[in-house]
Coordinates of C-alpha atoms and ligand atoms in Angstrom, one line a residue:
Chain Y
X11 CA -40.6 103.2 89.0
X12 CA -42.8 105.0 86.1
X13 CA -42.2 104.9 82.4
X14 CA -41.3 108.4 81.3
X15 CA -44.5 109.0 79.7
X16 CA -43.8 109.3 75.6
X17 CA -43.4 112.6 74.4
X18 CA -46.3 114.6 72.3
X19 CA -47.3 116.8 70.5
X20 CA -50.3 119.2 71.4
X21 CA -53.0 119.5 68.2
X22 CA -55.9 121.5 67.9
X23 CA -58.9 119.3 65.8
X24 CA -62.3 120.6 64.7
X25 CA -64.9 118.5 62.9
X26 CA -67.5 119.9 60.7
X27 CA -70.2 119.2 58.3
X28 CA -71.8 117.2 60.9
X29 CA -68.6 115.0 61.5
X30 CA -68.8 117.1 64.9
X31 CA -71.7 114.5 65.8
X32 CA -69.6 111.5 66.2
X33 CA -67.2 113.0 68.2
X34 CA -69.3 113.6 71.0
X35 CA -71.4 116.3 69.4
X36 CA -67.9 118.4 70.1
X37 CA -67.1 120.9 67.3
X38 CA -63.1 121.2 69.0
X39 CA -61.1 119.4 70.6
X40 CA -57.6 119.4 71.6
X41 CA -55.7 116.3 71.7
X42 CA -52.0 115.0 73.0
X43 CA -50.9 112.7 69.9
X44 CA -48.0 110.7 70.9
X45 CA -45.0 112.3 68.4
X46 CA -44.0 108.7 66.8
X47 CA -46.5 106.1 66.2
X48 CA -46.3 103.7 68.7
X49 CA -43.9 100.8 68.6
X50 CA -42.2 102.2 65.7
X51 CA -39.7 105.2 65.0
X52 CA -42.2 106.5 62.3
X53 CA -43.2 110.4 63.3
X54 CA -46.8 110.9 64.3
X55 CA -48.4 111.7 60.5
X56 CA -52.0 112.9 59.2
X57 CA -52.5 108.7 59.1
X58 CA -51.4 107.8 62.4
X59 CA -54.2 110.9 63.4
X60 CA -56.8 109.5 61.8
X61 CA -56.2 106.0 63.2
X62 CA -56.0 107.9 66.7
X63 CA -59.0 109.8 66.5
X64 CA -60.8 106.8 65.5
X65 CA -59.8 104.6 68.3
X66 CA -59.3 107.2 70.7
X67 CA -62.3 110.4 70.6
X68 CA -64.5 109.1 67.7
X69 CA -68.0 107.9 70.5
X70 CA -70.5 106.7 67.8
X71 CA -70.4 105.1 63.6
X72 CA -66.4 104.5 63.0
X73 CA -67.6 103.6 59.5
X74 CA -68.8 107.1 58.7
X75 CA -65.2 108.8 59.2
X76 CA -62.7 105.9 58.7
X77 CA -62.2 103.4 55.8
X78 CA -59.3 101.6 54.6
X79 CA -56.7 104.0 57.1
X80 CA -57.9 106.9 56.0
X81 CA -60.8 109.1 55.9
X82 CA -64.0 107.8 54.4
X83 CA -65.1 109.7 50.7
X84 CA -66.5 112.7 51.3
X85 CA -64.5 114.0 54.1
X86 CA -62.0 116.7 53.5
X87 CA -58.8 116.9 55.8
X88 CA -57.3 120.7 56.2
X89 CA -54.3 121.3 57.6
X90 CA -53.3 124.7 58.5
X91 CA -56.3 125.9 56.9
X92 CA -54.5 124.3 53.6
X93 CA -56.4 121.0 51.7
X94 CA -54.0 118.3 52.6
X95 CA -53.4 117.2 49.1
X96 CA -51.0 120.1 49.5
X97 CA -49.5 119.3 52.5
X98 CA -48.7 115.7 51.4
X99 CA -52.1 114.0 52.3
X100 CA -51.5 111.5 55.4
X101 CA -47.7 111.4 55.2
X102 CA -47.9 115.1 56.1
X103 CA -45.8 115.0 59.4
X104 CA -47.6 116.4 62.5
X105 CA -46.2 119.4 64.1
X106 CA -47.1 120.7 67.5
X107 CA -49.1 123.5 67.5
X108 CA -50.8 122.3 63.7
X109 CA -55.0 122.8 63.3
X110 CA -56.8 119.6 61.5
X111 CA -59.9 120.3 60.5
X112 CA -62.1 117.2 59.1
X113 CA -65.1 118.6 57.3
X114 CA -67.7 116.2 56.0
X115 CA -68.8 117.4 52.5
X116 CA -72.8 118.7 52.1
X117 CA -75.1 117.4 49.3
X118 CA -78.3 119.3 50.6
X119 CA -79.7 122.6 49.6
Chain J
X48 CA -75.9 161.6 26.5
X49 CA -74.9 158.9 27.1
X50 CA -71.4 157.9 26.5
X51 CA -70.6 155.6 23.7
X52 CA -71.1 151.9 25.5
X53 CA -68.6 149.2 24.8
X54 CA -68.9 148.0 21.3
X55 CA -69.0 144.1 21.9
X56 CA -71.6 144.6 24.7
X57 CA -75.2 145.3 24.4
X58 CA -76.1 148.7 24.5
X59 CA -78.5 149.9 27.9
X60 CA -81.7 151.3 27.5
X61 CA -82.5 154.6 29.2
X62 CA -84.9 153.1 32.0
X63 CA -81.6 150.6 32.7
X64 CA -79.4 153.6 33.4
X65 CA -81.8 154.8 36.2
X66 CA -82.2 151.2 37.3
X67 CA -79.1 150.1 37.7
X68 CA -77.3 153.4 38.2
X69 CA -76.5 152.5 42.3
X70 CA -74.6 149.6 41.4
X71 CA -73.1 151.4 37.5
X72 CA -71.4 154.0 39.8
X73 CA -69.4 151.9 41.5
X74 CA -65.9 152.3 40.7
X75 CA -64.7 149.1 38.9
X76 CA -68.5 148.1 37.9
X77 CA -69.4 151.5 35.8
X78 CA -71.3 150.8 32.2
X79 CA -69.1 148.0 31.5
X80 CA -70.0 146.3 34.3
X81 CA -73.9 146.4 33.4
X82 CA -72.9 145.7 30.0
X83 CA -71.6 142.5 31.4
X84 CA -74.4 141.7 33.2
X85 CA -77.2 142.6 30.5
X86 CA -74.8 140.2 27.9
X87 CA -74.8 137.1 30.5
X88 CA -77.0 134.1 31.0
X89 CA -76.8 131.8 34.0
X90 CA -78.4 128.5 34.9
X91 CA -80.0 128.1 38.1
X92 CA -80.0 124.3 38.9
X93 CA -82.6 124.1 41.6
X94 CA -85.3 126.8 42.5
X95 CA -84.8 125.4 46.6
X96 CA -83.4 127.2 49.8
X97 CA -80.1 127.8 47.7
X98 CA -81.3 128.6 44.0
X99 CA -83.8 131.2 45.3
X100 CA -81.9 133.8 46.8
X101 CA -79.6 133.1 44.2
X102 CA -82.4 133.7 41.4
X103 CA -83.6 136.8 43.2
X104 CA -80.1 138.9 43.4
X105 CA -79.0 137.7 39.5
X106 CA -82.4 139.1 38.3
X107 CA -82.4 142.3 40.4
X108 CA -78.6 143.3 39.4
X109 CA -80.1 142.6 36.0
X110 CA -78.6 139.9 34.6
X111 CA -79.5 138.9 31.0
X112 CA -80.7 135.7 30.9
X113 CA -81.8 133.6 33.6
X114 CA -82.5 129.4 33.3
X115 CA -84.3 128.1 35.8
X116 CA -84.7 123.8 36.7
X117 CA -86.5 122.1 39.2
X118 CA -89.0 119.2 38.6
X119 CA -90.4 119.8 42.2
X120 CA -94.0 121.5 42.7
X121 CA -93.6 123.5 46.2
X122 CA -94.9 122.4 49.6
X123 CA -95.6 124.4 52.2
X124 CA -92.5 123.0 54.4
X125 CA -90.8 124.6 51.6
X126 CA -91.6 128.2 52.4
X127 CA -89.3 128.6 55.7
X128 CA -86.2 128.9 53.4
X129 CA -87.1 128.7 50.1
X130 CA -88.1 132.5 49.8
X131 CA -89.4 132.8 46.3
X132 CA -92.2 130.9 46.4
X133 CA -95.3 131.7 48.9
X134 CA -98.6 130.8 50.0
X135 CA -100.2 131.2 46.6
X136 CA -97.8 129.4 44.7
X137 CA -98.4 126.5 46.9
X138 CA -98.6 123.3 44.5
X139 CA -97.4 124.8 41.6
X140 CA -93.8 124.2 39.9
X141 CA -91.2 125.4 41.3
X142 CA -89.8 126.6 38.4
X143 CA -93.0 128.6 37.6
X144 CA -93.3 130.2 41.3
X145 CA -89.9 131.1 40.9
X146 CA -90.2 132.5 36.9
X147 CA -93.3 134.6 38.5
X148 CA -91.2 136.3 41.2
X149 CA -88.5 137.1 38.5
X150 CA -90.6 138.8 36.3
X151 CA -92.1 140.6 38.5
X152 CA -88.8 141.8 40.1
X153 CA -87.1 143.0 36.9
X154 CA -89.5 142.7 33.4
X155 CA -86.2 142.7 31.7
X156 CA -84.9 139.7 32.3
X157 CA -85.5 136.7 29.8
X158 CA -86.2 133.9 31.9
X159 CA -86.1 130.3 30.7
X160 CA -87.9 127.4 32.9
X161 CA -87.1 123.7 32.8
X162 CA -89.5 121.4 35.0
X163 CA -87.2 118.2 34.4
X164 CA -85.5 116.3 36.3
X165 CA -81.2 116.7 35.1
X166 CA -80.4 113.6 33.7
X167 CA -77.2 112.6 31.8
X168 CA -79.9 112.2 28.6
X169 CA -80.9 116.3 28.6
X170 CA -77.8 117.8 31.3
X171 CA -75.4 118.8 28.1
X172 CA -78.7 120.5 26.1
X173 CA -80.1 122.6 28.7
X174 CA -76.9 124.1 30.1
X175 CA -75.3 124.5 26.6
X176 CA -76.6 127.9 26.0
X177 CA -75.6 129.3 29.3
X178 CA -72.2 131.1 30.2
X179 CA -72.1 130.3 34.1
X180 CA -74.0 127.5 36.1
X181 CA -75.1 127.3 39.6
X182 CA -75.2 124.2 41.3
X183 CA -78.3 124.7 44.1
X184 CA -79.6 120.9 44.1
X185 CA -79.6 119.0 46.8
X186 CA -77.9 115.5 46.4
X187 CA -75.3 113.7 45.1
X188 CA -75.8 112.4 42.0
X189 CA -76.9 115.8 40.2
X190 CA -73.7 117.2 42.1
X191 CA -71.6 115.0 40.2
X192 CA -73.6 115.3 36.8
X193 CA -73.2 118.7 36.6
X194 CA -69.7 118.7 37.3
X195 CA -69.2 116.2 34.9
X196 CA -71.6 118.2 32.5
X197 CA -69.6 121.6 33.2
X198 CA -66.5 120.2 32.8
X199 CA -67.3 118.7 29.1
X200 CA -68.9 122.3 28.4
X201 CA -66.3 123.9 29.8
X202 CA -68.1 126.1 31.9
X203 CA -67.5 127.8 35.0
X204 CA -70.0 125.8 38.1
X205 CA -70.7 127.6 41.0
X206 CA -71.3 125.2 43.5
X207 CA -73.4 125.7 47.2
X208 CA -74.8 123.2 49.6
X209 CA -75.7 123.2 53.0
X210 CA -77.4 121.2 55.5
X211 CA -78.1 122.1 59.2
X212 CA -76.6 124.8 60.5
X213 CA -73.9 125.0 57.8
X214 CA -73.2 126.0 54.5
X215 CA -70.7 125.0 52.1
X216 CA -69.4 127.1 48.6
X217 CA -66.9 126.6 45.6
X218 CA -66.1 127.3 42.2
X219 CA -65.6 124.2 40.0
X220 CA -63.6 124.2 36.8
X221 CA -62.9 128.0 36.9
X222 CA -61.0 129.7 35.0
X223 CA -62.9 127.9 32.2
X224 CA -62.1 128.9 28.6
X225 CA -65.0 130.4 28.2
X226 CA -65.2 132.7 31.8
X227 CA -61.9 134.2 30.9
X228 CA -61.3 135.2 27.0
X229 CA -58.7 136.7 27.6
X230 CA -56.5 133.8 28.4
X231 CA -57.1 130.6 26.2
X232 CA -54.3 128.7 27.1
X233 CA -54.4 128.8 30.7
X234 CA -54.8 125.0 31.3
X235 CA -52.5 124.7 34.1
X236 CA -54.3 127.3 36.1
X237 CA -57.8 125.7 35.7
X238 CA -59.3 125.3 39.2
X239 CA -60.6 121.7 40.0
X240 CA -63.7 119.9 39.2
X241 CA -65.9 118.4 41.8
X242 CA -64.5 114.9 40.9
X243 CA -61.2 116.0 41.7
X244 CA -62.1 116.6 45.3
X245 CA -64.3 114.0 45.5
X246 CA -63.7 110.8 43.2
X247 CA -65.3 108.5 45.2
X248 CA -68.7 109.1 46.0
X249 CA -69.5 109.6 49.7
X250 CA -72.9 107.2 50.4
X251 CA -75.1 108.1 52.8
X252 CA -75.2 111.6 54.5
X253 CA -78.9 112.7 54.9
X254 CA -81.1 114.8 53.4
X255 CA -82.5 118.6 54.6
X256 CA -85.7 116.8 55.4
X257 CA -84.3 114.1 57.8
X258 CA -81.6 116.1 59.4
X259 CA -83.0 119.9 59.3
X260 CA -81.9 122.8 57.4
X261 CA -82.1 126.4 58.8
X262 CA -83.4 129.4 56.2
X263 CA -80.8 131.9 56.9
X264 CA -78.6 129.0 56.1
X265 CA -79.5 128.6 52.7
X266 CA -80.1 132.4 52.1
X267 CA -76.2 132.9 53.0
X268 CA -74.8 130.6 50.5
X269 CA -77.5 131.3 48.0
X270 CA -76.5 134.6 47.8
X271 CA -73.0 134.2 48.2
X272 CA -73.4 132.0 44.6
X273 CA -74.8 135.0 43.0
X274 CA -72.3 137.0 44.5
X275 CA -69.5 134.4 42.8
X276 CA -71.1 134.3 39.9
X277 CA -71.5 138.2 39.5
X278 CA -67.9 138.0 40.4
X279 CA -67.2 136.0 37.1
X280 CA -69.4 138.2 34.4
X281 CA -67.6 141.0 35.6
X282 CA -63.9 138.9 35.8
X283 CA -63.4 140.0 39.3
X284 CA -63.3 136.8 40.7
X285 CA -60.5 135.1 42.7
X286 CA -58.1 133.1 40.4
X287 CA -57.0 130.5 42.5
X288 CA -59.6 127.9 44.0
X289 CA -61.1 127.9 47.5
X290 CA -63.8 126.5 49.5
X291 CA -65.7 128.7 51.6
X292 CA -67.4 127.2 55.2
X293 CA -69.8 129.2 56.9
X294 CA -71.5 128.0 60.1
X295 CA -74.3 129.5 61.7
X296 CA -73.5 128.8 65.2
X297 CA -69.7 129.9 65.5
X298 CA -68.0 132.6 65.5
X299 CA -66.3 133.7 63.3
X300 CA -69.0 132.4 60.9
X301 CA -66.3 132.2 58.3
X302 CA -63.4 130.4 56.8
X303 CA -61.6 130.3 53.6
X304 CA -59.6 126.8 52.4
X305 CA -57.4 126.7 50.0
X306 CA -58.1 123.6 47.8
X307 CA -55.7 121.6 45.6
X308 CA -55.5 122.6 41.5
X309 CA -57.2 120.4 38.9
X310 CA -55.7 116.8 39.5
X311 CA -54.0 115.7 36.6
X312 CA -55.5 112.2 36.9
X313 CA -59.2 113.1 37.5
X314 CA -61.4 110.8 35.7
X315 CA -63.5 114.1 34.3
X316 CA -61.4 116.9 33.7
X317 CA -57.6 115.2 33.7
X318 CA -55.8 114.5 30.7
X319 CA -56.3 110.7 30.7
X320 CA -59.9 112.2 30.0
X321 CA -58.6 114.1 27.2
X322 CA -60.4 117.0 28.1
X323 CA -63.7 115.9 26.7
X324 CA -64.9 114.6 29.8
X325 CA -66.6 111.2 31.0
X326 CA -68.7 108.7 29.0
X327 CA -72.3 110.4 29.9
X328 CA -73.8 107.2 27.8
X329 CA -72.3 104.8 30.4
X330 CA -72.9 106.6 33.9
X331 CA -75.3 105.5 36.2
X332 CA -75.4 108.8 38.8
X333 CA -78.0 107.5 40.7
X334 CA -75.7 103.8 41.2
X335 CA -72.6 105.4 41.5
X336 CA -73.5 107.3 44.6
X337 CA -75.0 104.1 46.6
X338 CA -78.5 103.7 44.4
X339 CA -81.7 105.9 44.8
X340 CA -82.6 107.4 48.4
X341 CA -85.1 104.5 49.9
X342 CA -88.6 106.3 50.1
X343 CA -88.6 106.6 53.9
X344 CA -92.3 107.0 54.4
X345 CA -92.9 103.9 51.8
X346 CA -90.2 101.9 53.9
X347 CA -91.5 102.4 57.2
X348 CA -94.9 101.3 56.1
X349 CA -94.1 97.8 55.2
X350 CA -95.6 95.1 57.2
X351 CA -92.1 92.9 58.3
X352 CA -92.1 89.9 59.7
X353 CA -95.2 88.5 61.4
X354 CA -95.8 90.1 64.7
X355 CA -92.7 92.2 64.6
X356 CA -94.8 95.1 63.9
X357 CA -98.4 96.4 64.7
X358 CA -100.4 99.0 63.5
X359 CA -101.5 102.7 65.4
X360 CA -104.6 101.6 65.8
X361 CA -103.3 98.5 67.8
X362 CA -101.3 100.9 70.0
X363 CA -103.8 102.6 70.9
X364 CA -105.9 100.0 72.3
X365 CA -102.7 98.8 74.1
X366 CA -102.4 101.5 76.1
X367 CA -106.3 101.3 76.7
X368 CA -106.0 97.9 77.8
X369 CA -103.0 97.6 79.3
X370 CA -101.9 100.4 81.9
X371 CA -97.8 98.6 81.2
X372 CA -97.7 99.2 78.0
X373 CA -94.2 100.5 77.7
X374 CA -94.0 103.7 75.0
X375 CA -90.7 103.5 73.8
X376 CA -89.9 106.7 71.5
X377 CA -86.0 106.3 69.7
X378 CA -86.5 110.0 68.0
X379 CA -83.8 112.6 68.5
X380 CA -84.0 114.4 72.0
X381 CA -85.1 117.8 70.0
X382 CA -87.7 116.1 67.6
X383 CA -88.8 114.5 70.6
X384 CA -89.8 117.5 72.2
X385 CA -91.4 119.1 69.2
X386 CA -94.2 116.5 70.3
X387 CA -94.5 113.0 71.8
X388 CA -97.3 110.5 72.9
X389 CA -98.1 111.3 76.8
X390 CA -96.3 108.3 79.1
X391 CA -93.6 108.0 76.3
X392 CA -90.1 107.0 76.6
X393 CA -87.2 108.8 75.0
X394 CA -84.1 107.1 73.7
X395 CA -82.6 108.5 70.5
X396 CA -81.9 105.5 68.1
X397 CA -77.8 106.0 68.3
X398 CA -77.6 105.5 71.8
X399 CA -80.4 102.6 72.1
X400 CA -78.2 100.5 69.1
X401 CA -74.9 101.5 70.7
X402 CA -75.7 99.7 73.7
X403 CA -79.1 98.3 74.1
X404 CA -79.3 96.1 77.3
X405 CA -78.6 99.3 79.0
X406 CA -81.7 100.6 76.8
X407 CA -83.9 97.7 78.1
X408 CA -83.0 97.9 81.8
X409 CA -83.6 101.6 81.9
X410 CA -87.1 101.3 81.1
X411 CA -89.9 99.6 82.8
X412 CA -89.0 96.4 83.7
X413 CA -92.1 94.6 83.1
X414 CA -95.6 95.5 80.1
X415 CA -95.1 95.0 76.4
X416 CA -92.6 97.3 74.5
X417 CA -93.8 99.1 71.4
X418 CA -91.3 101.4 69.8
X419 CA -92.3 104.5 67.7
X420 CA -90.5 106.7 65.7
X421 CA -91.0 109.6 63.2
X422 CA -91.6 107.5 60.0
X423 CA -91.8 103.6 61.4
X424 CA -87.6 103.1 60.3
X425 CA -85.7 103.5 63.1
X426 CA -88.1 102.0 65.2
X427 CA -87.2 98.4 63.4
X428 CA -83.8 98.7 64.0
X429 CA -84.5 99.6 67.4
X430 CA -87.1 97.0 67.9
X431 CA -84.6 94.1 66.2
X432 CA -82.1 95.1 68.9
X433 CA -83.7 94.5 71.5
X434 CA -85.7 91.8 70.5
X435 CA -81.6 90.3 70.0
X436 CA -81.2 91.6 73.3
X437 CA -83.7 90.0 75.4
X438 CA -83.2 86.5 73.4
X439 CA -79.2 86.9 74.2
X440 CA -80.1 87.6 78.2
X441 CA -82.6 84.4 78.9
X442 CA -85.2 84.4 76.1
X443 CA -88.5 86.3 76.8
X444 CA -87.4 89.1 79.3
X445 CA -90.2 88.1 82.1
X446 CA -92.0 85.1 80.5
X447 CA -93.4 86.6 77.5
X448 CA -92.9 90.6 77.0
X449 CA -93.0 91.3 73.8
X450 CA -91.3 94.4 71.7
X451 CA -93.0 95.7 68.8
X452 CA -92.6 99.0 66.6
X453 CA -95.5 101.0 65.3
X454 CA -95.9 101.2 61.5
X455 CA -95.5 104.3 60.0
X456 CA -94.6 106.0 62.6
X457 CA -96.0 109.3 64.5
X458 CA -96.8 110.3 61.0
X459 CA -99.5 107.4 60.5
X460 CA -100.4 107.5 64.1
X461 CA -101.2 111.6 63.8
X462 CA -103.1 110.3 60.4
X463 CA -104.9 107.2 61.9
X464 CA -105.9 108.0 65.5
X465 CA -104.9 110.9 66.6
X466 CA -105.4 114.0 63.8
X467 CA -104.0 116.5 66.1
X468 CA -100.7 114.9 67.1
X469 CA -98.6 117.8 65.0
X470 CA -96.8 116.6 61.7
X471 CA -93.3 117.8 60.7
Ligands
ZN745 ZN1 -61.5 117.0 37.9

């Protein structure tokens, strides 16, 4: 017999600033969080994503988006089109349907 | 005549009127408006791909004064984005290719060059007599000087940056005192300073030179931080604080963010700071953001250990001699097709590290290995790998093949044997 397969929730991502080159040179992606964190009743939040991305669609240099469970300095996190020091930083819960952008911050001109 | 002009502004000359008129019409702009402009100054930081489209639209709409720094004299790989400078000004300063265009475009401006170098020792003394001030540098360190500078001036810091295809703009400590007389108390609506975004430094991250910048790019964001900081002499600008992305390749090019406020705990402009700012005296720039930018082309010219590394010269008579010699080249795929040694190898640096047994297999299996790159960096790496490689698979990969990287790269091989291989 299968395990009912957990439930998610469906979450449009987009990387920028050249972030988009570690995840497989892919500006969007789309991507079926599981709604709690595993192993735990705790809902799926901007940290548990992070984590996620990292171990699950990051391809190249986890140390240039991830440190210390979140995002590395220098990367801002956007939810909704909203900085997510608004929104609660990563114990903002996920909702289906929610845009994350990650953008990587630009020093050059 | 002319109607009476706004007492606390300066008064236009008649030539200004005819000047100027297409933009004094405007509904919302009218006299005042050039009033505005005649009585404001603002510091360009950087006379590059961002500070001269900025440069040229401040000096054409006319305003008053117009700083200018940049320590940089200007190259011609400078001239595909960085628009006010041309053939003839090749080798001069930046700052004086870009004062020429100014005054050329519009006589009535007062221009002001600097050809230093920002440093916490002169930041506070050359922006002081400025009302607005445009951040068009390109790294870190000045980024978070002249943040921490604005913010203990209390200045308004228009901020733009880009780097590939993209382009990045924001307003820092807006609604400074001194943008917006009208309103001295209006602490709680100040927008946030660059530290509050960013208080830790992000290390790393590459420069236009190593990861490519487009012109239009620049010219985009560059204008856009004239257009901001028109926005501000005339008070027209947007109260609450935003970033602005723009990306060449996507559509739409566009989008707005809506950032946090000031951060009540920022180490610059929070109140723990006390509204003076940070300790100029005590702030290494250059050390907070990871230490100075190795000098690549110094770098990859070292010798390294002995026999790790050979010279051009000693490629070439490789491939003379040896009709195995294994070319490998661990550029990007694009730079790689810009140009490449004939018989060459491709495989970009990232993929080679991320798994390089599968890197050694895929090419020849038996002749020496020398590894090139652009500069003679990534070519150590790569060469250390699978050097590591072979050692962790049986020792020698058949009895004896040896991997080398060139020194200094394609660019000393274009310089030492072959003087039409292109440089870029
Ligand atoms: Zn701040």
């Amino acid at each position: 017999m299968s395990s009912p397969t957990p439930p998610t929730i469906r979450l449009q991502i987009e990387f920028s600033g050249g972030l988009e080159l570690l995840f497989s040179h892919t500006r969007k992606h789309t991507v079926n969080l599981p709604s709690t964190v595993p192993n735990s009743t705790r809902p799926a939040d901007a940290s548990y994503l992070i984590l996620y991305l990292r171990d699950n669609l990051l391809k190249e240099r986890p140390e240039l988006f991830e440190e210390k469970g979140t995002v590395k300095p220098g990367i801002l996190v956007l939810i909704n089109d909203t900085d997510w020091e608004l929104e609660g930083e990563g114990e903002y819960e996920l909702k289906d349907g929610d845009e994350i952008v990650f953008i990587s911050t630009l020093h050059g001109g | 005549m002319a109607s009476s002009p706004t007492p606390e502004f300066p008064p236009l000359d008649l030539p200004e009127y005819k000047r100027y008129g297409r933009q004094m019409i405007l509904d919302g702009f009218g006299l005042e408006g050039q009033q505005k402009l005649k009585a404001a100054s603002v510091l360009v930081v950087g006379a590059g791909g961002l500070g001269c489209p900025a440069l040229q639209y401040l000096a054409a709409a006319g305003v008053g004064r117009i700083g200018i720094v940049d320590h940089d004299t200007v190259e011609s790989s400078n001239l595909q984005r960085q628009i006010l400078h041309n053939e003839e000004t090749l080798g001069l300063l930046k700052v004086d290719s870009a004062a020429q265009f100014v005054r050329r475009l519009n006589s009535l401006v007062q221009v002001t060059t600097y050809p230093n170098a920002l440093h916490p020792s002169n930041a506070l003394e050359i922006m002081r007599p400025y009302d607005i001030i445009l951040d068009c540098t390109d790294n870190l360190p000045t980024r978070y000087l002249l943040s921490d500078s604005a913010v203990a001036l209390d200045k308004p810091l228009v901020s733009g940056a880009a780097m590939r295809f993209e382009g990045q703009l924001c307003v820092y400590n807006l609604n400074a005192s001194s943008a917006s007389s009208t309103s001295p108390s209006a602490t709680p609506d100040k927008g946030p300073c660059y530290r509050c975004l960013f208080p830790t430094p992000a290390v790393g991250g590459g420069t236009c030179e190593e990861v490519g910048i487009l012109g239009v790019v620049t010219g985009v964001i560059g204008n856009l931080q004239a257009a901001e900081a028109i926005k501000i002499i005339l008070g027209k600008n947007e109260p609450k604080p935003s970033l602005l992305l723009y990306s060449f390749l996507y559509s739409p090019p566009f989008r707005s963010i809506k950032l946090r406020g000031k951060k009540a705990n920022c180490a610059a402009c929070g109140d723990a700071a006390g509204g003076g700012g940070i300790d100029f005296g005590n702030m290494d720039y250059v050390q907070m953001c990871g230490g100075a930018t190795p000098d690549w082309l110094k770098e990859g010219m070292k010798a390294g250990s002995a026999g790790s590394r050979v010279t051009p010269q000693e490629l070439k008579s490789a491939i003379g001699t040896d009709c195995n010699t294994v070319i490998l080249d661990v550029r990007p795929r694009t730079e790689y097709g810009i140009c490449s040694i004939e018989g060459s190898t491709n495989i970009p640096i990232t993929e080679l590290l991320a798994n390089p047994s599968s890197a050694l297999t895929s090419i020849a299996p038996s002749g020496d290995v020398y590894v090139v790159c652009r500069l003679g960096n990534d070519s150590q790496l790569a060469a250390d790998a699978l050097r590591q490689t072979s050692q962790e698979v049986g020792g020698d990969v058949d009895g004896g093949r040896k991997v080398v990287d060139v020194i200094g790269g394609l660019r000393l091989w274009s310089r030492a044997v072959d003087e039409k291989f292109p440089v870029y």
